[in-house]
Amino acid sequence: MLPAQEAAKIYHTNYVRNARAVGALWTVFTITFAVLTVVVFIQPYWIGDSVHTPQAGYFGLFHYCVGNALTSELICKGSALDFGSIPSGAFKTAMFFVGISVLLVVGSIVCFSLFFFCSAGSVYKICAWMQLASSTCMVIGCMIYPDGWDSDEVKRMCGQRTDKYTLGNCTVRWAYILAIITILDSLVLSLVAFSLGSRQDKLLPEDFQVEEKGKSEGRAQKPSSAHQHVQLSASRRACLVQL
């Protein structure tokens, strides 16, 4: 084997090994990302009280708890299955988009099963588009959510200075910050998936492809040579019969 062909095979082996290692890491981080988006969706700690708020409490996308002014007992309301219990239309819209984001990233995990039936490059690209769409929906949800801060329930906890995109005496809690982090996470994962998808189409180096092509052409020429040999033998037998 020529040195160039040996180098091509070594390069191909390393290329495949590196692609598989990156793909394994991408899979782990995708599952982690899915868990984070579910936590962001269900946890009611998007905004909450501070030392300056007249009431204790916290708000999520659909579930919220506000303290009683007399007993300081938290009264919790809101359900994802009951839109009427959500205190703001903006909260409902934000819940919808964040929920779509969760479904998309969970769907990308379900698409892992396609690796057994489809080419790896196609599966990576499908997951990349789903993760990019998930990131877009999360961005929309995070941008719409502050539009509902002027609702009566939020003002009761955060004070009358609270308005759209103005929290008054309340503060942003960890779930909202985690939602922003998942946006960046999703963008990075989608870029990695697009890169893996394009790498799968180039796993075989050009020199190695030329070598394999030469072998296949050589195998294709063998039947024709054998056919010519049979024809030559037949013509010789015909000459002997005539003699």
PDB file of C-alpha atoms in Angstrom:
ATOM      1  CA  MET A   1       0.000   0.000   0.000  1.00  0.00           C
ATOM      2  CA  LEU A   2       1.283   3.471  -0.863  1.00  0.00           C
ATOM      3  CA  PRO A   3       2.285   5.827   1.979  1.00  0.00           C
ATOM      4  CA  ALA A   4      -0.391   8.306   0.898  1.00  0.00           C
ATOM      5  CA  GLN A   5      -3.040   5.601   1.148  1.00  0.00           C
ATOM      6  CA  GLU A   6      -1.827   4.551   4.600  1.00  0.00           C
ATOM      7  CA  ALA A   7      -1.933   8.172   5.765  1.00  0.00           C
ATOM      8  CA  ALA A   8      -5.440   8.499   4.358  1.00  0.00           C
ATOM      9  CA  LYS A   9      -6.634   5.458   6.305  1.00  0.00           C
ATOM     10  CA  ILE A  10      -5.059   6.726   9.534  1.00  0.00           C
ATOM     11  CA  TYR A  11      -6.659  10.111   8.976  1.00  0.00           C
ATOM     12  CA  HIS A  12     -10.013   8.459   8.337  1.00  0.00           C
ATOM     13  CA  THR A  13      -9.779   6.406  11.546  1.00  0.00           C
ATOM     14  CA  ASN A  14      -8.928   9.448  13.668  1.00  0.00           C
ATOM     15  CA  TYR A  15     -11.640  11.470  11.963  1.00  0.00           C
ATOM     16  CA  VAL A  16     -14.308   8.885  12.776  1.00  0.00           C
ATOM     17  CA  ARG A  17     -13.085   8.502  16.375  1.00  0.00           C
ATOM     18  CA  ASN A  18     -13.177  12.255  17.010  1.00  0.00           C
ATOM     19  CA  ALA A  19     -16.609  12.608  15.413  1.00  0.00           C
ATOM     20  CA  ARG A  20     -18.008   9.837  17.611  1.00  0.00           C
ATOM     21  CA  ALA A  21     -16.513  11.381  20.765  1.00  0.00           C
ATOM     22  CA  VAL A  22     -18.027  14.780  19.986  1.00  0.00           C
ATOM     23  CA  GLY A  23     -21.329  13.110  19.141  1.00  0.00           C
ATOM     24  CA  ALA A  24     -21.385  11.309  22.492  1.00  0.00           C
ATOM     25  CA  LEU A  25     -20.758  14.569  24.364  1.00  0.00           C
ATOM     26  CA  TRP A  26     -23.444  16.294  22.310  1.00  0.00           C
ATOM     27  CA  THR A  27     -25.916  13.544  23.248  1.00  0.00           C
ATOM     28  CA  VAL A  28     -25.169  13.901  26.968  1.00  0.00           C
ATOM     29  CA  PHE A  29     -25.510  17.688  26.882  1.00  0.00           C
ATOM     30  CA  THR A  30     -28.729  17.448  24.868  1.00  0.00           C
ATOM     31  CA  ILE A  31     -30.290  15.244  27.552  1.00  0.00           C
ATOM     32  CA  THR A  32     -29.062  17.673  30.223  1.00  0.00           C
ATOM     33  CA  PHE A  33     -30.539  20.561  28.255  1.00  0.00           C
ATOM     34  CA  ALA A  34     -33.898  18.775  28.093  1.00  0.00           C
ATOM     35  CA  VAL A  35     -33.919  18.336  31.877  1.00  0.00           C
ATOM     36  CA  LEU A  36     -33.145  22.036  32.365  1.00  0.00           C
ATOM     37  CA  THR A  37     -35.967  23.153  30.069  1.00  0.00           C
ATOM     38  CA  VAL A  38     -38.450  20.964  31.945  1.00  0.00           C
ATOM     39  CA  VAL A  39     -37.268  22.489  35.237  1.00  0.00           C
ATOM     40  CA  VAL A  40     -37.643  25.998  33.798  1.00  0.00           C
ATOM     41  CA  PHE A  41     -41.180  25.205  32.676  1.00  0.00           C
ATOM     42  CA  ILE A  42     -42.541  23.732  35.908  1.00  0.00           C
ATOM     43  CA  GLN A  43     -40.715  25.739  38.582  1.00  0.00           C
ATOM     44  CA  PRO A  44     -42.592  28.853  39.875  1.00  0.00           C
ATOM     45  CA  TYR A  45     -39.455  30.856  40.637  1.00  0.00           C
ATOM     46  CA  TRP A  46     -39.217  33.248  37.712  1.00  0.00           C
ATOM     47  CA  ILE A  47     -39.758  36.325  39.877  1.00  0.00           C
ATOM     48  CA  GLY A  48     -40.162  36.645  43.631  1.00  0.00           C
ATOM     49  CA  ASP A  49     -40.255  38.834  46.691  1.00  0.00           C
ATOM     50  CA  SER A  50     -37.430  40.776  48.278  1.00  0.00           C
ATOM     51  CA  VAL A  51     -36.852  42.537  51.597  1.00  0.00           C
ATOM     52  CA  HIS A  52     -38.787  45.533  50.259  1.00  0.00           C
ATOM     53  CA  THR A  53     -41.954  43.771  49.071  1.00  0.00           C
ATOM     54  CA  PRO A  54     -45.173  44.199  51.088  1.00  0.00           C
ATOM     55  CA  GLN A  55     -46.050  40.528  50.494  1.00  0.00           C
ATOM     56  CA  ALA A  56     -44.034  37.345  50.304  1.00  0.00           C
ATOM     57  CA  GLY A  57     -44.400  35.124  47.281  1.00  0.00           C
ATOM     58  CA  TYR A  58     -43.140  34.081  43.872  1.00  0.00           C
ATOM     59  CA  PHE A  59     -44.396  33.666  40.294  1.00  0.00           C
ATOM     60  CA  GLY A  60     -43.703  31.152  37.555  1.00  0.00           C
ATOM     61  CA  LEU A  61     -45.151  30.692  34.101  1.00  0.00           C
ATOM     62  CA  PHE A  62     -48.496  29.451  35.397  1.00  0.00           C
ATOM     63  CA  HIS A  63     -48.161  28.657  39.116  1.00  0.00           C
ATOM     64  CA  TYR A  64     -47.744  31.392  41.723  1.00  0.00           C
ATOM     65  CA  CYS A  65     -47.947  31.905  45.477  1.00  0.00           C
ATOM     66  CA  VAL A  66     -48.679  35.195  47.269  1.00  0.00           C
ATOM     67  CA  GLY A  67     -48.604  35.654  51.031  1.00  0.00           C
ATOM     68  CA  ASN A  68     -51.579  36.721  53.115  1.00  0.00           C
ATOM     69  CA  ALA A  69     -51.101  40.226  54.546  1.00  0.00           C
ATOM     70  CA  LEU A  70     -52.456  39.202  57.966  1.00  0.00           C
ATOM     71  CA  THR A  71     -51.182  35.673  58.495  1.00  0.00           C
ATOM     72  CA  SER A  72     -48.194  35.690  56.068  1.00  0.00           C
ATOM     73  CA  GLU A  73     -49.392  32.309  54.870  1.00  0.00           C
ATOM     74  CA  LEU A  74     -48.687  31.635  51.193  1.00  0.00           C
ATOM     75  CA  ILE A  75     -51.769  31.148  49.037  1.00  0.00           C
ATOM     76  CA  CYS A  76     -50.879  29.264  45.852  1.00  0.00           C
ATOM     77  CA  LYS A  77     -52.867  29.260  42.618  1.00  0.00           C
ATOM     78  CA  GLY A  78     -52.440  28.525  38.939  1.00  0.00           C
ATOM     79  CA  SER A  79     -52.297  25.410  36.810  1.00  0.00           C
ATOM     80  CA  ALA A  80     -51.013  24.648  33.331  1.00  0.00           C
ATOM     81  CA  LEU A  81     -54.292  22.854  32.616  1.00  0.00           C
ATOM     82  CA  ASP A  82     -56.447  25.789  33.745  1.00  0.00           C
ATOM     83  CA  PHE A  83     -55.716  28.907  31.699  1.00  0.00           C
ATOM     84  CA  GLY A  84     -58.274  30.862  33.697  1.00  0.00           C
ATOM     85  CA  SER A  85     -56.145  30.554  36.839  1.00  0.00           C
ATOM     86  CA  ILE A  86     -53.107  32.203  35.205  1.00  0.00           C
ATOM     87  CA  PRO A  87     -53.036  35.883  36.261  1.00  0.00           C
ATOM     88  CA  SER A  88     -51.894  37.413  32.966  1.00  0.00           C
ATOM     89  CA  GLY A  89     -52.356  36.882  29.250  1.00  0.00           C
ATOM     90  CA  ALA A  90     -48.638  37.450  28.779  1.00  0.00           C
ATOM     91  CA  PHE A  91     -47.926  34.642  31.238  1.00  0.00           C
ATOM     92  CA  LYS A  92     -50.190  32.347  29.216  1.00  0.00           C
ATOM     93  CA  THR A  93     -48.393  33.204  25.977  1.00  0.00           C
ATOM     94  CA  ALA A  94     -44.984  32.770  27.590  1.00  0.00           C
ATOM     95  CA  MET A  95     -46.075  29.404  28.985  1.00  0.00           C
ATOM     96  CA  PHE A  96     -47.165  28.323  25.495  1.00  0.00           C
ATOM     97  CA  PHE A  97     -43.836  29.161  23.855  1.00  0.00           C
ATOM     98  CA  VAL A  98     -41.734  27.699  26.656  1.00  0.00           C
ATOM     99  CA  GLY A  99     -43.894  24.563  26.510  1.00  0.00           C
ATOM    100  CA  ILE A 100     -43.264  24.299  22.757  1.00  0.00           C
ATOM    101  CA  SER A 101     -39.552  24.687  23.489  1.00  0.00           C
ATOM    102  CA  VAL A 102     -39.721  21.764  25.912  1.00  0.00           C
ATOM    103  CA  LEU A 103     -41.572  19.590  23.386  1.00  0.00           C
ATOM    104  CA  LEU A 104     -39.027  20.367  20.670  1.00  0.00           C
ATOM    105  CA  VAL A 105     -36.019  19.432  22.756  1.00  0.00           C
ATOM    106  CA  VAL A 106     -37.728  16.258  23.993  1.00  0.00           C
ATOM    107  CA  GLY A 107     -38.558  15.507  20.360  1.00  0.00           C
ATOM    108  CA  SER A 108     -34.890  15.856  19.445  1.00  0.00           C
ATOM    109  CA  ILE A 109     -34.081  13.181  22.025  1.00  0.00           C
ATOM    110  CA  VAL A 110     -36.760  10.913  20.551  1.00  0.00           C
ATOM    111  CA  CYS A 111     -35.072  11.419  17.171  1.00  0.00           C
ATOM    112  CA  PHE A 112     -32.007   9.610  18.532  1.00  0.00           C
ATOM    113  CA  SER A 113     -33.820   6.396  17.598  1.00  0.00           C
ATOM    114  CA  LEU A 114     -33.515   7.437  13.948  1.00  0.00           C
ATOM    115  CA  PHE A 115     -29.789   6.663  14.091  1.00  0.00           C
ATOM    116  CA  PHE A 116     -30.779   2.995  13.623  1.00  0.00           C
ATOM    117  CA  PHE A 117     -32.747   3.687  10.439  1.00  0.00           C
ATOM    118  CA  CYS A 118     -31.338   6.830   8.780  1.00  0.00           C
ATOM    119  CA  SER A 119     -27.929   8.264   8.006  1.00  0.00           C
ATOM    120  CA  ALA A 120     -26.228   9.926  10.965  1.00  0.00           C
ATOM    121  CA  GLY A 121     -25.765  13.176   9.060  1.00  0.00           C
ATOM    122  CA  SER A 122     -29.494  13.536   8.420  1.00  0.00           C
ATOM    123  CA  VAL A 123     -30.382  12.795  12.051  1.00  0.00           C
ATOM    124  CA  TYR A 124     -27.899  15.365  13.346  1.00  0.00           C
ATOM    125  CA  LYS A 125     -29.349  18.007  11.047  1.00  0.00           C
ATOM    126  CA  ILE A 126     -32.932  17.214  12.098  1.00  0.00           C
ATOM    127  CA  CYS A 127     -31.965  17.527  15.766  1.00  0.00           C
ATOM    128  CA  ALA A 128     -30.074  20.746  15.047  1.00  0.00           C
ATOM    129  CA  TRP A 129     -33.136  22.390  13.492  1.00  0.00           C
ATOM    130  CA  MET A 130     -35.311  21.244  16.389  1.00  0.00           C
ATOM    131  CA  GLN A 131     -32.859  22.635  18.943  1.00  0.00           C
ATOM    132  CA  LEU A 132     -32.629  25.915  17.054  1.00  0.00           C
ATOM    133  CA  ALA A 133     -36.432  26.154  17.014  1.00  0.00           C
ATOM    134  CA  SER A 134     -36.475  25.332  20.736  1.00  0.00           C
ATOM    135  CA  SER A 135     -34.065  28.182  21.392  1.00  0.00           C
ATOM    136  CA  THR A 136     -36.240  30.569  19.371  1.00  0.00           C
ATOM    137  CA  CYS A 137     -39.363  29.630  21.328  1.00  0.00           C
ATOM    138  CA  MET A 138     -37.524  30.071  24.635  1.00  0.00           C
ATOM    139  CA  VAL A 139     -36.364  33.540  23.539  1.00  0.00           C
ATOM    140  CA  ILE A 140     -39.942  34.522  22.690  1.00  0.00           C
ATOM    141  CA  GLY A 141     -41.207  33.190  26.024  1.00  0.00           C
ATOM    142  CA  CYS A 142     -38.569  35.078  28.013  1.00  0.00           C
ATOM    143  CA  MET A 143     -39.286  38.301  26.125  1.00  0.00           C
ATOM    144  CA  ILE A 144     -43.071  38.088  26.539  1.00  0.00           C
ATOM    145  CA  TYR A 145     -43.072  37.101  30.224  1.00  0.00           C
ATOM    146  CA  PRO A 146     -42.226  40.598  31.623  1.00  0.00           C
ATOM    147  CA  ASP A 147     -45.199  42.017  29.719  1.00  0.00           C
ATOM    148  CA  GLY A 148     -47.434  40.433  32.372  1.00  0.00           C
ATOM    149  CA  TRP A 149     -45.805  42.091  35.364  1.00  0.00           C
ATOM    150  CA  ASP A 150     -48.529  44.749  35.422  1.00  0.00           C
ATOM    151  CA  SER A 151     -51.191  42.225  36.505  1.00  0.00           C
ATOM    152  CA  ASP A 152     -53.034  42.819  39.780  1.00  0.00           C
ATOM    153  CA  GLU A 153     -51.586  39.732  41.450  1.00  0.00           C
ATOM    154  CA  VAL A 154     -48.009  40.762  40.685  1.00  0.00           C
ATOM    155  CA  LYS A 155     -48.665  44.331  41.851  1.00  0.00           C
ATOM    156  CA  ARG A 156     -50.162  43.023  45.088  1.00  0.00           C
ATOM    157  CA  MET A 157     -46.866  41.329  45.873  1.00  0.00           C
ATOM    158  CA  CYS A 158     -44.348  43.680  44.252  1.00  0.00           C
ATOM    159  CA  GLY A 159     -45.994  47.024  44.938  1.00  0.00           C
ATOM    160  CA  GLN A 160     -47.834  49.582  42.832  1.00  0.00           C
ATOM    161  CA  ARG A 161     -44.666  50.751  41.112  1.00  0.00           C
ATOM    162  CA  THR A 162     -44.600  47.458  39.268  1.00  0.00           C
ATOM    163  CA  ASP A 163     -45.426  47.714  35.563  1.00  0.00           C
ATOM    164  CA  LYS A 164     -44.646  45.973  32.291  1.00  0.00           C
ATOM    165  CA  TYR A 165     -40.917  45.203  32.189  1.00  0.00           C
ATOM    166  CA  THR A 166     -40.553  46.947  35.576  1.00  0.00           C
ATOM    167  CA  LEU A 167     -40.444  44.685  38.630  1.00  0.00           C
ATOM    168  CA  GLY A 168     -40.850  47.303  41.320  1.00  0.00           C
ATOM    169  CA  ASN A 169     -39.773  45.823  44.652  1.00  0.00           C
ATOM    170  CA  CYS A 170     -39.513  42.239  43.377  1.00  0.00           C
ATOM    171  CA  THR A 171     -36.465  40.485  41.983  1.00  0.00           C
ATOM    172  CA  VAL A 172     -35.696  38.035  39.193  1.00  0.00           C
ATOM    173  CA  ARG A 173     -35.357  34.489  40.509  1.00  0.00           C
ATOM    174  CA  TRP A 174     -33.176  31.584  39.412  1.00  0.00           C
ATOM    175  CA  ALA A 175     -35.673  29.917  37.038  1.00  0.00           C
ATOM    176  CA  TYR A 176     -35.755  33.003  34.795  1.00  0.00           C
ATOM    177  CA  ILE A 177     -31.953  33.136  34.767  1.00  0.00           C
ATOM    178  CA  LEU A 178     -31.826  29.411  33.988  1.00  0.00           C
ATOM    179  CA  ALA A 179     -34.202  29.976  31.063  1.00  0.00           C
ATOM    180  CA  ILE A 180     -31.771  32.507  29.591  1.00  0.00           C
ATOM    181  CA  ILE A 181     -28.897  30.055  30.079  1.00  0.00           C
ATOM    182  CA  THR A 182     -30.828  27.342  28.224  1.00  0.00           C
ATOM    183  CA  ILE A 183     -31.158  29.701  25.250  1.00  0.00           C
ATOM    184  CA  LEU A 184     -27.380  29.909  24.939  1.00  0.00           C
ATOM    185  CA  ASP A 185     -27.085  26.174  25.585  1.00  0.00           C
ATOM    186  CA  SER A 186     -29.545  25.377  22.813  1.00  0.00           C
ATOM    187  CA  LEU A 187     -27.757  27.634  20.327  1.00  0.00           C
ATOM    188  CA  VAL A 188     -24.416  25.962  21.031  1.00  0.00           C
ATOM    189  CA  LEU A 189     -25.914  22.466  20.780  1.00  0.00           C
ATOM    190  CA  SER A 190     -27.608  23.259  17.467  1.00  0.00           C
ATOM    191  CA  LEU A 191     -24.340  24.595  16.015  1.00  0.00           C
ATOM    192  CA  VAL A 192     -22.510  21.455  17.151  1.00  0.00           C
ATOM    193  CA  ALA A 193     -25.236  19.275  15.616  1.00  0.00           C
ATOM    194  CA  PHE A 194     -25.006  21.139  12.299  1.00  0.00           C
ATOM    195  CA  SER A 195     -21.236  20.652  12.368  1.00  0.00           C
ATOM    196  CA  LEU A 196     -21.577  16.936  13.120  1.00  0.00           C
ATOM    197  CA  GLY A 197     -24.115  16.571  10.331  1.00  0.00           C
ATOM    198  CA  SER A 198     -21.763  18.111   7.787  1.00  0.00           C
ATOM    199  CA  ARG A 199     -18.803  16.079   9.099  1.00  0.00           C
ATOM    200  CA  GLN A 200     -20.719  12.842   8.577  1.00  0.00           C
ATOM    201  CA  ASP A 201     -20.858  13.624   4.857  1.00  0.00           C
ATOM    202  CA  LYS A 202     -17.064  13.970   4.784  1.00  0.00           C
ATOM    203  CA  LEU A 203     -15.983  11.070   6.947  1.00  0.00           C
ATOM    204  CA  LEU A 204     -14.215   9.351   4.042  1.00  0.00           C
ATOM    205  CA  PRO A 205     -11.153  11.293   2.836  1.00  0.00           C
ATOM    206  CA  GLU A 206     -10.728  11.915  -0.893  1.00  0.00           C
ATOM    207  CA  ASP A 207      -7.561   9.794  -1.224  1.00  0.00           C
ATOM    208  CA  PHE A 208      -9.273   6.876   0.461  1.00  0.00           C
ATOM    209  CA  GLN A 209     -12.279   7.272  -1.831  1.00  0.00           C
ATOM    210  CA  VAL A 210     -10.016   7.177  -4.895  1.00  0.00           C
ATOM    211  CA  GLU A 211      -8.385   3.984  -3.638  1.00  0.00           C
ATOM    212  CA  GLU A 212     -11.737   2.309  -3.020  1.00  0.00           C
ATOM    213  CA  LYS A 213     -12.961   3.462  -6.420  1.00  0.00           C
ATOM    214  CA  GLY A 214      -9.905   1.908  -8.077  1.00  0.00           C
ATOM    215  CA  LYS A 215     -10.544  -1.395  -6.326  1.00  0.00           C
ATOM    216  CA  SER A 216     -14.178  -1.448  -7.379  1.00  0.00           C
ATOM    217  CA  GLU A 217     -13.254  -0.701 -10.986  1.00  0.00           C
ATOM    218  CA  GLY A 218     -10.691  -3.522 -10.909  1.00  0.00           C
ATOM    219  CA  ARG A 219     -13.328  -5.935  -9.656  1.00  0.00           C
ATOM    220  CA  ALA A 220     -15.692  -4.763 -12.383  1.00  0.00           C
ATOM    221  CA  GLN A 221     -13.101  -5.435 -15.089  1.00  0.00           C
ATOM    222  CA  LYS A 222     -12.447  -9.048 -14.019  1.00  0.00           C
ATOM    223  CA  PRO A 223     -15.717 -10.489 -15.410  1.00  0.00           C
ATOM    224  CA  SER A 224     -15.060  -8.878 -18.794  1.00  0.00           C
ATOM    225  CA  SER A 225     -11.553 -10.472 -18.960  1.00  0.00           C
ATOM    226  CA  ALA A 226     -12.994 -13.876 -18.124  1.00  0.00           C
ATOM    227  CA  HIS A 227     -15.644 -13.393 -20.807  1.00  0.00           C
ATOM    228  CA  GLN A 228     -12.963 -12.615 -23.383  1.00  0.00           C
ATOM    229  CA  HIS A 229     -11.047 -15.768 -22.358  1.00  0.00           C
ATOM    230  CA  VAL A 230     -14.181 -17.896 -22.853  1.00  0.00           C
ATOM    231  CA  GLN A 231     -14.742 -16.368 -26.297  1.00  0.00           C
ATOM    232  CA  LEU A 232     -11.105 -17.052 -27.270  1.00  0.00           C
ATOM    233  CA  SER A 233     -11.352 -20.692 -26.164  1.00  0.00           C
ATOM    234  CA  ALA A 234     -14.554 -21.146 -28.151  1.00  0.00           C
ATOM    235  CA  SER A 235     -12.958 -19.749 -31.313  1.00  0.00           C
ATOM    236  CA  ARG A 236      -9.974 -22.122 -30.928  1.00  0.00           C
ATOM    237  CA  ARG A 237     -12.289 -25.125 -30.620  1.00  0.00           C
ATOM    238  CA  ALA A 238     -14.112 -24.003 -33.752  1.00  0.00           C
ATOM    239  CA  CYS A 239     -10.824 -23.855 -35.679  1.00  0.00           C
ATOM    240  CA  LEU A 240      -9.870 -27.371 -34.546  1.00  0.00           C
ATOM    241  CA  VAL A 241     -13.231 -28.728 -35.706  1.00  0.00           C
ATOM    242  CA  GLN A 242     -12.747 -27.183 -39.151  1.00  0.00           C
ATOM    243  CA  LEU A 243      -9.294 -28.770 -39.433  1.00  0.00           C
TER     244      LEU A 243
END
